[in-house]
Short mmCIF file of N, CA and C in Angstrom, two decimals:
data_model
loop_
_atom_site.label_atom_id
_atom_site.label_comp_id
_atom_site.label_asym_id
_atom_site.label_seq_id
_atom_site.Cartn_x
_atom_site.Cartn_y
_atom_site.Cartn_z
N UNK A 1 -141.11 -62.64 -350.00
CA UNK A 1 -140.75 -63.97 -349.52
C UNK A 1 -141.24 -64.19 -348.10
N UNK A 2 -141.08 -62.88 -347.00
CA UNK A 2 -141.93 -62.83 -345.86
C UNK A 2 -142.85 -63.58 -345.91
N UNK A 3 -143.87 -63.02 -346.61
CA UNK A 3 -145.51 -63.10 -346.47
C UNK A 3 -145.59 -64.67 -346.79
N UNK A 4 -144.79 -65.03 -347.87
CA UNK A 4 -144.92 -66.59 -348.80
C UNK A 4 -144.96 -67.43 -347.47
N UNK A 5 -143.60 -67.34 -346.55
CA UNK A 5 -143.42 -68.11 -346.14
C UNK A 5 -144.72 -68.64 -344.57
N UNK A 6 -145.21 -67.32 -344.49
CA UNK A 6 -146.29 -67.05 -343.16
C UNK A 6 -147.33 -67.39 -343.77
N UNK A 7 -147.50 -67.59 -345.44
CA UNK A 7 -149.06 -68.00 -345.89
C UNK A 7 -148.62 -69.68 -345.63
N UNK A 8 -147.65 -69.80 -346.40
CA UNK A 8 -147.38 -71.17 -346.46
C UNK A 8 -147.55 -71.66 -345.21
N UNK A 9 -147.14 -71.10 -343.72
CA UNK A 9 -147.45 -72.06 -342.65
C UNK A 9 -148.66 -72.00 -342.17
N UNK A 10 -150.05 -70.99 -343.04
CA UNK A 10 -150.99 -71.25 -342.21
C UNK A 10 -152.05 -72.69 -343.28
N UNK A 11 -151.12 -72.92 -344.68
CA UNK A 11 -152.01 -73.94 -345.31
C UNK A 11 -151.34 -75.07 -345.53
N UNK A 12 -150.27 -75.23 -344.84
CA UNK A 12 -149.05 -75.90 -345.47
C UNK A 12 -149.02 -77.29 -344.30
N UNK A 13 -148.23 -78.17 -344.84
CA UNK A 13 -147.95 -79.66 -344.79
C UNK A 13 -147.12 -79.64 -343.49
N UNK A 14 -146.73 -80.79 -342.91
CA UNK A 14 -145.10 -81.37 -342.70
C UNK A 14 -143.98 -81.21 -343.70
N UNK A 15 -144.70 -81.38 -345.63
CA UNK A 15 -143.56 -81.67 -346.14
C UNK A 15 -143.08 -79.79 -346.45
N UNK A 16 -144.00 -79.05 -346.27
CA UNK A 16 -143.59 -77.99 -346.42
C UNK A 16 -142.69 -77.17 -345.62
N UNK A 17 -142.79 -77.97 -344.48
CA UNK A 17 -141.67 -77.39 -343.38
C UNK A 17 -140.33 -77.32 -343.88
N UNK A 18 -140.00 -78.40 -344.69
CA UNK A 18 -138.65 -78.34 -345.30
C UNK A 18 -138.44 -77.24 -346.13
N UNK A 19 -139.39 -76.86 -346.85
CA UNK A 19 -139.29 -75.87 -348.10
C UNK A 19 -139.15 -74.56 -347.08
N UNK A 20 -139.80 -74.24 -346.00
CA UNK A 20 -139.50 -73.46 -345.40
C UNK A 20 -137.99 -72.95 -344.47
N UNK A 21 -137.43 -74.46 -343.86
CA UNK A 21 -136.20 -74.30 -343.69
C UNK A 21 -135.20 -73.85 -344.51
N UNK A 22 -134.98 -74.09 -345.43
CA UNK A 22 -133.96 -74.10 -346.74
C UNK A 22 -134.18 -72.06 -346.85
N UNK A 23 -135.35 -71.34 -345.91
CA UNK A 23 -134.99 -69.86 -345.85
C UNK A 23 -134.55 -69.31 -344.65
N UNK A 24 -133.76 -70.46 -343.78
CA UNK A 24 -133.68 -69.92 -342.48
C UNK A 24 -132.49 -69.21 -342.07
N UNK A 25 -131.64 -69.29 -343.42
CA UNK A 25 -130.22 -68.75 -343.53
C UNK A 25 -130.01 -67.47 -344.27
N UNK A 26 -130.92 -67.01 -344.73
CA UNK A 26 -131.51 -66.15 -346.10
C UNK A 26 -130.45 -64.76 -345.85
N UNK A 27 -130.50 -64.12 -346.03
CA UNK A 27 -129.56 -63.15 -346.15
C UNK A 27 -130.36 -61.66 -345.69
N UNK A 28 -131.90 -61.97 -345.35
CA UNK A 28 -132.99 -61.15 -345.61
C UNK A 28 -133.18 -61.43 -343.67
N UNK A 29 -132.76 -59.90 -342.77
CA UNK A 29 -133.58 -60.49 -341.54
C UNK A 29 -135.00 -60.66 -341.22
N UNK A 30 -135.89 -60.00 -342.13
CA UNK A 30 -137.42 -60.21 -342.20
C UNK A 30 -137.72 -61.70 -343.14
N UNK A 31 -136.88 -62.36 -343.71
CA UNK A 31 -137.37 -63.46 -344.53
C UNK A 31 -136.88 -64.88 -342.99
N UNK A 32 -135.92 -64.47 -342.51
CA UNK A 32 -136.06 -65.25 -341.49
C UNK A 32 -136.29 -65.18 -340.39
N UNK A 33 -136.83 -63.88 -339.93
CA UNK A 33 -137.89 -64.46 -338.74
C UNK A 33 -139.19 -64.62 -339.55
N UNK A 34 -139.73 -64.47 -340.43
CA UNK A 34 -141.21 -64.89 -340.77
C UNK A 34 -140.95 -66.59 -341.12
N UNK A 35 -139.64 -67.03 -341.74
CA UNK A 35 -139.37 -68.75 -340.95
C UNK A 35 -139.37 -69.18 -340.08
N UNK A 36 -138.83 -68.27 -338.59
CA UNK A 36 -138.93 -68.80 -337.42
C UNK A 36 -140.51 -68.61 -336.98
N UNK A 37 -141.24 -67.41 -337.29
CA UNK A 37 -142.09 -67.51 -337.13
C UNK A 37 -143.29 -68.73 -337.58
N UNK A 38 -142.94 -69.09 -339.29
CA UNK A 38 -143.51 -69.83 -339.64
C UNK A 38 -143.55 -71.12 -338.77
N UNK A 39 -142.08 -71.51 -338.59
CA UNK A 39 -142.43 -73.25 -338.38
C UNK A 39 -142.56 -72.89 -336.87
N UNK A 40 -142.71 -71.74 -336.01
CA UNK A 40 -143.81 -71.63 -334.76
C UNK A 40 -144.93 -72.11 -334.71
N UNK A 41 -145.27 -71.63 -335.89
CA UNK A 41 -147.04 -72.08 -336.36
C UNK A 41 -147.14 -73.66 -336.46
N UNK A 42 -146.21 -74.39 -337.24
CA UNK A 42 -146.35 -75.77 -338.04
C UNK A 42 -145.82 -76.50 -337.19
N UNK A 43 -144.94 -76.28 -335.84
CA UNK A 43 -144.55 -76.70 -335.54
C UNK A 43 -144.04 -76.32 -334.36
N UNK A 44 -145.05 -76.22 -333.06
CA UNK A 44 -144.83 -75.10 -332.17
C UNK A 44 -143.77 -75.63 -331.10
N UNK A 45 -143.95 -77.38 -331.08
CA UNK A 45 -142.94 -78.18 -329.80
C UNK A 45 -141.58 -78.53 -329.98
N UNK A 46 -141.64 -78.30 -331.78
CA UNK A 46 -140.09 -78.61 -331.97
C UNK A 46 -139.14 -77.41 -332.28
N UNK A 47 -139.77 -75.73 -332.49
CA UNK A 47 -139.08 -74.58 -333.10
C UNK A 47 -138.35 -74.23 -331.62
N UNK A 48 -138.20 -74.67 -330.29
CA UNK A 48 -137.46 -74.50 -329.17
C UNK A 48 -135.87 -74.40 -329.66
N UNK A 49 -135.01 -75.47 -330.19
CA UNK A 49 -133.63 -75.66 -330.97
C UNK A 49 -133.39 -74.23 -331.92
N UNK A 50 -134.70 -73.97 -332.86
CA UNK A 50 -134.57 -73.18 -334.18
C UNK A 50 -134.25 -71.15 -333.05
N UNK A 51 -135.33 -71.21 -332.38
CA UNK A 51 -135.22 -70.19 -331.68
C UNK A 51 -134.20 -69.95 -330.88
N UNK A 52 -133.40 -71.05 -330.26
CA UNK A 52 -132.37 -70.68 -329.23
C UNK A 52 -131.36 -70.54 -330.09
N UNK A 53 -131.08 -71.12 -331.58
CA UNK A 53 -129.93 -70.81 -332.55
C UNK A 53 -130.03 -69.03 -332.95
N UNK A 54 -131.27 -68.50 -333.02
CA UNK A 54 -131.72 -67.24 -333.53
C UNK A 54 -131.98 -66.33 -332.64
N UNK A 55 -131.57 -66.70 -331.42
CA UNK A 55 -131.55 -65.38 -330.19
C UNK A 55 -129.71 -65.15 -330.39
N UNK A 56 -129.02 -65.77 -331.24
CA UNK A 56 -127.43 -64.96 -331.75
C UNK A 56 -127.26 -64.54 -333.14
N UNK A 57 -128.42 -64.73 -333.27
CA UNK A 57 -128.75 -63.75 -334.97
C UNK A 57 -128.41 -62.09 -335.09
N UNK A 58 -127.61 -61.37 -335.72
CA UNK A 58 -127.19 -60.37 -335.63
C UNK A 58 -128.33 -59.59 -336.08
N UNK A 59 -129.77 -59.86 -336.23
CA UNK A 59 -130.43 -58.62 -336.25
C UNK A 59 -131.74 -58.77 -335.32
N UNK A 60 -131.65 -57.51 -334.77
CA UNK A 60 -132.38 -57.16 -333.91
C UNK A 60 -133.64 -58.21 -334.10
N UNK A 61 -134.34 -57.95 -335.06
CA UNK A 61 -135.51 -58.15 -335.81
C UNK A 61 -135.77 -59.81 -335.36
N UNK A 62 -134.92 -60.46 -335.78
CA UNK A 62 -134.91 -62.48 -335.45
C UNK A 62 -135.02 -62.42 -334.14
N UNK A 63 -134.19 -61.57 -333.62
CA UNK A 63 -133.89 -61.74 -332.29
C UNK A 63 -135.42 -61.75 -331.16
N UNK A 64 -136.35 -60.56 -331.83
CA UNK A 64 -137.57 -60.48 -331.20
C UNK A 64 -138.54 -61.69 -331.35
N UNK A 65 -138.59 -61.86 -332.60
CA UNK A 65 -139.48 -62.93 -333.20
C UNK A 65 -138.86 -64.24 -332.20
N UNK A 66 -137.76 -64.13 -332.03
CA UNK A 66 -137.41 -65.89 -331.72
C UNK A 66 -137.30 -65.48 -330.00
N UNK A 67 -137.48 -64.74 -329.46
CA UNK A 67 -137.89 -64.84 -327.84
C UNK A 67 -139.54 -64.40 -327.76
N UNK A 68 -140.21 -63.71 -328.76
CA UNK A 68 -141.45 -64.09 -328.46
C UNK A 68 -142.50 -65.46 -328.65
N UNK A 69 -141.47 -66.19 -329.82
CA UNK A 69 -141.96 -67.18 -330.06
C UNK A 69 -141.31 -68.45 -328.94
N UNK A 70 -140.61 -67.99 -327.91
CA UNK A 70 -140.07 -68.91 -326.75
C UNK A 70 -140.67 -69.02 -326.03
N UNK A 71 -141.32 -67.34 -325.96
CA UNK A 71 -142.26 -67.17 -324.28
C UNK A 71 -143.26 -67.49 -324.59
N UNK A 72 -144.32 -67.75 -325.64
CA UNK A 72 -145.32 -68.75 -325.83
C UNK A 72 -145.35 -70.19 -325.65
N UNK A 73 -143.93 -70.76 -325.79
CA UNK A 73 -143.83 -72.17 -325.89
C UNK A 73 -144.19 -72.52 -324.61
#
């Protein structure tokens, strides 16, 4: 589901951003940072909100993805 969601943001829409949200709760900490990561990609000015919710994500793992994807912004 990782990989799906990181292919999907390098060929994917606006409308796919949604399909991508709907994994940002996932139960999987690698299925959601490769969401936060994703809509980084699709959406680099608005994932600021998505990342500051996911720097109190209880796994380590989100936690990296969503402050490296800050310090780029």
């Amino acid at each position: 589901r990782d990989v799906a969601l990181l292919g999907l943001s390098e060929c994917g829409n606006n409308h796919d951003m949604v399909s991508i949200l709907t994994w940002a709760d996932d139960p999987s900490p690698r299925v959601r940072a490769a969401c936060i990561e994703a809509l980084s990609k699709m959406d680099p000015n608005g994932i600021n909100e998505r990342c500051l919710m996911a720097l109190s994500d209880p796994s380590s793992r989100v936690f990296r993805v969503a402050t490296h994807v800050l310090r780029r912004a």
